Tab-separated table of C-alpha atoms in Angstrom:
chain	number	residue	atom	x	y	z
A	44	UNK	CA	123.856	102.570	102.379
A	45	UNK	CA	124.171	105.931	100.601
A	46	UNK	CA	128.036	106.047	100.708
A	47	UNK	CA	128.133	102.609	99.004
A	48	UNK	CA	125.449	103.385	96.343
A	49	UNK	CA	127.544	106.766	95.464
A	50	UNK	CA	130.811	104.689	95.442
A	51	UNK	CA	129.014	102.146	92.788
A	52	UNK	CA	127.966	105.105	90.842
A	53	UNK	CA	131.517	106.255	90.642
A	54	UNK	CA	132.683	103.039	89.330
A	55	UNK	CA	129.887	102.995	86.874
A	56	UNK	CA	130.941	106.204	85.535
A	57	UNK	CA	134.586	105.420	85.205
A	58	UNK	CA	133.509	101.831	83.768
A	59	UNK	CA	135.448	100.132	86.324
A	60	UNK	CA	133.741	96.587	86.159
A	61	UNK	CA	136.324	94.841	88.422
A	62	UNK	CA	135.551	97.372	91.178
A	63	UNK	CA	131.865	97.393	90.681
A	64	UNK	CA	132.177	93.309	91.154
A	65	UNK	CA	134.150	93.390	94.394
A	66	UNK	CA	131.810	96.225	95.761
A	67	UNK	CA	128.675	93.885	95.003
A	68	UNK	CA	130.470	90.816	96.320
A	69	UNK	CA	130.766	92.828	99.543
A	70	UNK	CA	127.508	94.865	100.117
A	71	UNK	CA	125.252	93.367	97.566
A	72	UNK	CA	123.473	90.613	99.736
A	73	UNK	CA	122.688	93.584	102.058
A	74	UNK	CA	121.675	96.121	99.719
A	75	UNK	CA	119.810	94.322	96.859
A	76	UNK	CA	119.160	97.673	95.197
A	77	UNK	CA	122.826	97.765	94.202
A	78	UNK	CA	122.221	94.840	91.762
A	79	UNK	CA	119.455	96.932	89.899
A	80	UNK	CA	122.046	99.663	89.079
A	81	UNK	CA	124.518	96.916	87.899
A	82	UNK	CA	122.123	95.162	85.830
A	83	UNK	CA	121.192	98.614	84.080
A	84	UNK	CA	125.041	99.039	83.636
A	85	UNK	CA	125.486	95.708	82.062
A	86	UNK	CA	122.431	96.039	79.871
A	87	UNK	CA	123.801	99.290	78.357
A	88	UNK	CA	127.200	98.241	77.942
A	89	UNK	CA	127.568	95.099	76.082
A	90	UNK	CA	130.974	96.174	74.604
A	91	UNK	CA	133.007	95.090	77.708
A	92	UNK	CA	134.713	91.788	77.261
A	93	UNK	CA	133.739	90.541	80.621
A	94	UNK	CA	130.269	91.889	80.496
A	95	UNK	CA	128.353	88.632	80.001
A	96	UNK	CA	130.626	86.840	82.866
A	97	UNK	CA	129.928	89.785	85.013
A	98	UNK	CA	125.974	89.668	84.338
A	99	UNK	CA	125.996	85.725	84.898
A	100	UNK	CA	127.733	86.215	88.141
A	101	UNK	CA	125.054	89.030	89.270
A	102	UNK	CA	122.267	86.754	88.202
A	103	UNK	CA	123.521	83.963	89.969
A	104	UNK	CA	124.056	85.737	93.380
A	105	UNK	CA	120.529	87.129	92.996
A	106	UNK	CA	119.335	83.713	92.452
A	107	UNK	CA	121.237	82.159	95.324
A	108	UNK	CA	120.204	84.778	97.756
A	109	UNK	CA	116.686	85.424	96.512
A	110	UNK	CA	117.545	89.148	96.420
A	111	UNK	CA	114.910	89.982	93.952
A	112	UNK	CA	112.049	88.721	91.925
A	113	UNK	CA	112.738	87.534	88.325
A	114	UNK	CA	110.074	90.180	86.871
A	115	UNK	CA	112.387	92.711	88.569
A	116	UNK	CA	115.400	91.446	87.292
A	117	UNK	CA	114.003	91.698	83.645
A	118	UNK	CA	112.836	95.029	84.232
A	119	UNK	CA	116.127	96.119	85.431
A	120	UNK	CA	118.017	94.464	82.285
A	121	UNK	CA	115.222	95.935	79.813
A	122	UNK	CA	114.277	98.964	81.566
A	123	UNK	CA	117.021	101.507	80.069
A	124	UNK	CA	115.341	101.355	76.717
A	125	UNK	CA	118.609	100.298	74.851
A	126	UNK	CA	119.503	97.010	76.372
A	127	UNK	CA	122.409	94.949	74.843
A	128	UNK	CA	121.425	91.931	76.718
A	129	UNK	CA	120.497	88.973	74.551
A	130	UNK	CA	118.381	86.137	75.080
A	131	UNK	CA	121.283	83.526	75.124
A	132	UNK	CA	122.918	85.681	77.931
A	133	UNK	CA	119.876	85.181	80.197
A	134	UNK	CA	118.392	81.964	78.834
A	135	UNK	CA	119.774	79.701	81.594
A	136	UNK	CA	118.566	82.146	84.247
A	137	UNK	CA	115.058	82.418	82.638
A	138	UNK	CA	114.903	78.441	82.528
A	139	UNK	CA	115.780	77.896	86.145
A	140	UNK	CA	113.213	80.466	87.333
A	141	UNK	CA	110.626	78.681	84.923
A	142	UNK	CA	111.451	75.434	86.618
A	143	UNK	CA	111.480	76.596	90.152
A	144	UNK	CA	108.239	78.575	89.490
A	145	UNK	CA	106.498	75.282	88.117
A	146	UNK	CA	107.843	73.292	91.015
A	147	UNK	CA	106.317	75.785	93.509
A	148	UNK	CA	102.959	75.925	91.639
A	149	UNK	CA	102.907	72.083	91.822
A	150	UNK	CA	103.903	72.169	95.599
A	151	UNK	CA	101.136	74.873	95.888
A	152	UNK	CA	98.231	72.839	94.302
A	153	UNK	CA	98.947	69.974	96.516
A	154	UNK	CA	99.111	72.059	99.399
A	155	UNK	CA	95.589	73.518	98.291
A	156	UNK	CA	94.113	70.286	97.665
A	157	UNK	CA	95.554	68.974	101.044
A	158	UNK	CA	93.846	72.185	102.939
A	159	UNK	CA	90.658	71.819	100.883
A	160	UNK	CA	90.237	68.003	102.300
A	161	UNK	CA	91.186	69.135	105.699
A	162	UNK	CA	88.777	71.839	105.676
A	163	UNK	CA	85.999	69.844	104.399
A	164	UNK	CA	86.406	67.363	107.107
A	165	UNK	CA	86.476	70.065	109.688
A	166	UNK	CA	83.362	71.339	108.271
A	167	UNK	CA	81.532	67.655	108.493
A	168	UNK	CA	82.741	67.314	111.982
A	169	UNK	CA	81.373	70.693	113.120
A	170	UNK	CA	78.119	69.909	111.361
A	171	UNK	CA	77.979	66.565	113.115
A	172	UNK	CA	78.473	68.054	116.484
A	173	UNK	CA	75.582	70.297	115.807
A	174	UNK	CA	73.134	67.974	114.217
A	175	UNK	CA	74.094	64.545	115.818
A	176	UNK	CA	74.127	63.104	119.111
A	177	UNK	CA	77.839	62.363	120.565
A	178	UNK	CA	78.464	59.126	122.030
A	179	UNK	CA	81.111	58.879	124.925
A	180	UNK	CA	82.724	55.668	125.163
A	181	UNK	CA	85.652	56.195	127.423
A	182	UNK	CA	86.008	53.964	130.447
A	183	UNK	CA	88.763	55.696	132.322
A	184	UNK	CA	89.493	59.303	133.628
A	185	UNK	CA	92.065	61.051	131.300
A	186	UNK	CA	93.724	62.416	134.412
A	187	UNK	CA	94.127	59.562	136.871
A	188	UNK	CA	93.509	56.658	134.528
A	189	UNK	CA	91.320	54.975	136.913
A	190	UNK	CA	87.761	53.667	135.981
A	191	UNK	CA	85.076	56.389	135.381
A	192	UNK	CA	82.615	56.639	138.164
A	193	UNK	CA	79.780	59.298	138.879
A	194	UNK	CA	79.974	62.291	138.753
A	195	UNK	CA	82.061	62.370	135.719
A	196	UNK	CA	82.430	65.040	132.896
A	197	UNK	CA	82.760	64.486	129.247
A	198	UNK	CA	84.095	66.926	126.655
A	199	UNK	CA	83.552	66.875	122.790
A	200	UNK	CA	87.176	66.334	122.218
A	201	UNK	CA	86.394	62.803	123.813
A	202	UNK	CA	88.295	63.305	126.816
A	203	UNK	CA	86.330	62.298	130.095
A	204	UNK	CA	87.311	62.980	133.655
A	205	UNK	CA	86.108	62.494	137.279
A	206	UNK	CA	84.534	65.607	138.521
A	207	UNK	CA	87.111	65.265	141.442
A	208	UNK	CA	89.797	65.252	139.064
A	209	UNK	CA	88.802	68.484	137.188
A	210	UNK	CA	88.750	70.618	140.659
A	211	UNK	CA	88.714	74.094	139.736
A	212	UNK	CA	90.037	73.946	136.264
A	213	UNK	CA	86.848	75.115	134.770
A	214	UNK	CA	84.892	74.214	131.517
A	215	UNK	CA	87.858	73.474	129.213
A	216	UNK	CA	89.322	70.022	128.774
A	217	UNK	CA	92.785	70.243	130.789
A	218	UNK	CA	94.504	67.979	128.173
A	219	UNK	CA	93.564	70.366	125.280
A	220	UNK	CA	93.597	73.467	127.344
A	221	UNK	CA	97.263	74.510	125.838
A	222	UNK	CA	96.480	73.911	122.291
A	223	UNK	CA	92.909	75.679	122.832
A	224	UNK	CA	94.604	78.664	124.459
A	225	UNK	CA	97.194	78.957	121.568
A	226	UNK	CA	94.478	79.008	119.021
A	227	UNK	CA	92.588	81.563	120.989
A	228	UNK	CA	95.602	83.851	121.416
A	229	UNK	CA	96.337	83.415	117.727
A	230	UNK	CA	92.906	84.493	116.681
A	231	UNK	CA	93.177	87.596	118.960
A	232	UNK	CA	96.488	88.471	117.403
A	233	UNK	CA	94.704	88.239	113.838
A	234	UNK	CA	92.113	90.355	115.238
A	235	UNK	CA	94.573	93.045	116.183
A	236	UNK	CA	96.646	92.875	113.078
A	237	UNK	CA	93.507	93.116	111.008
A	238	UNK	CA	93.024	96.605	112.394
A	239	UNK	CA	96.539	97.765	111.754
A	240	UNK	CA	96.236	98.983	108.312
A	241	UNK	CA	99.397	101.249	108.559
A	242	UNK	CA	101.551	98.085	109.168
A	243	UNK	CA	99.867	96.502	106.311
A	244	UNK	CA	100.587	98.907	104.081
A	245	UNK	CA	104.022	99.590	105.101
A	246	UNK	CA	105.132	96.002	104.680
A	247	UNK	CA	103.407	95.897	101.182
A	248	UNK	CA	105.307	98.897	100.200
A	249	UNK	CA	108.808	97.406	101.118
A	250	UNK	CA	108.114	94.082	99.881
A	251	UNK	CA	109.910	92.762	96.758
A	252	UNK	CA	106.839	90.963	95.761
A	253	UNK	CA	103.637	92.435	97.186
A	254	UNK	CA	101.620	89.689	96.004
A	255	UNK	CA	103.448	87.492	98.642
A	256	UNK	CA	102.355	89.780	101.363
A	257	UNK	CA	98.735	89.667	100.527
A	258	UNK	CA	98.850	85.933	100.047
A	259	UNK	CA	100.208	85.805	103.430
A	260	UNK	CA	97.870	88.106	105.177
A	261	UNK	CA	94.819	85.847	103.714
A	262	UNK	CA	96.404	82.615	104.504
A	263	UNK	CA	96.259	83.888	108.260
A	264	UNK	CA	93.092	85.482	107.978
A	265	UNK	CA	93.536	88.681	109.347
A	266	UNK	CA	90.627	90.064	107.448
A	267	UNK	CA	88.343	87.834	109.240
A	268	UNK	CA	86.411	89.853	112.066
A	269	UNK	CA	84.891	86.933	113.759
A	270	UNK	CA	84.776	87.825	117.220
A	271	UNK	CA	85.803	85.382	120.030
A	272	UNK	CA	83.756	84.745	122.937
A	273	UNK	CA	85.370	84.740	126.375
A	274	UNK	CA	84.178	81.857	127.917
């Protein structure tokens, strides 16, 4: 990586735009930081005849492969303090980013509304299980599908079994066991992850957009220290 960056610096010092573009095409997707140097160069050197085309190609590649956030792109273009980039040169890129962001916000709002409704439904179901009697109406064993007879066992998930069909399986519904175990394993992983502060800050430091990392962590509830009760 160091050799490639040094080679780009050499092309920048010699104003070799064509070689810069070739190098970015070959290595830029694997080393996005190369584009920051290129954007700085194009911002400081608007006098080159193909500067606008080269800048457009850089922006298109960055956008196509999502190599960096729009904010970082604009910072790279304006960070030199003497940028020659005009609004017209980046207008299309900015408008596409605004459109993409607007679409993403709308999708996120719909997802939030859906999750909120689902959360409320689950809360109501949990409250009903705590305060209201549960009526079991199954007439067949979930395992053998034969008519239920005594002794039979009913689970809150509404699955019912002959006691003989359950055998030594335990206190969990066999039909729901895989899903239940997966949820418990996920909760355990989240509790372990919540204690790995070094891993979180390391990921946050390396991230292009730190807010995405924080949002992802909150969405997975790694900061919820609810303890699992082993049955």
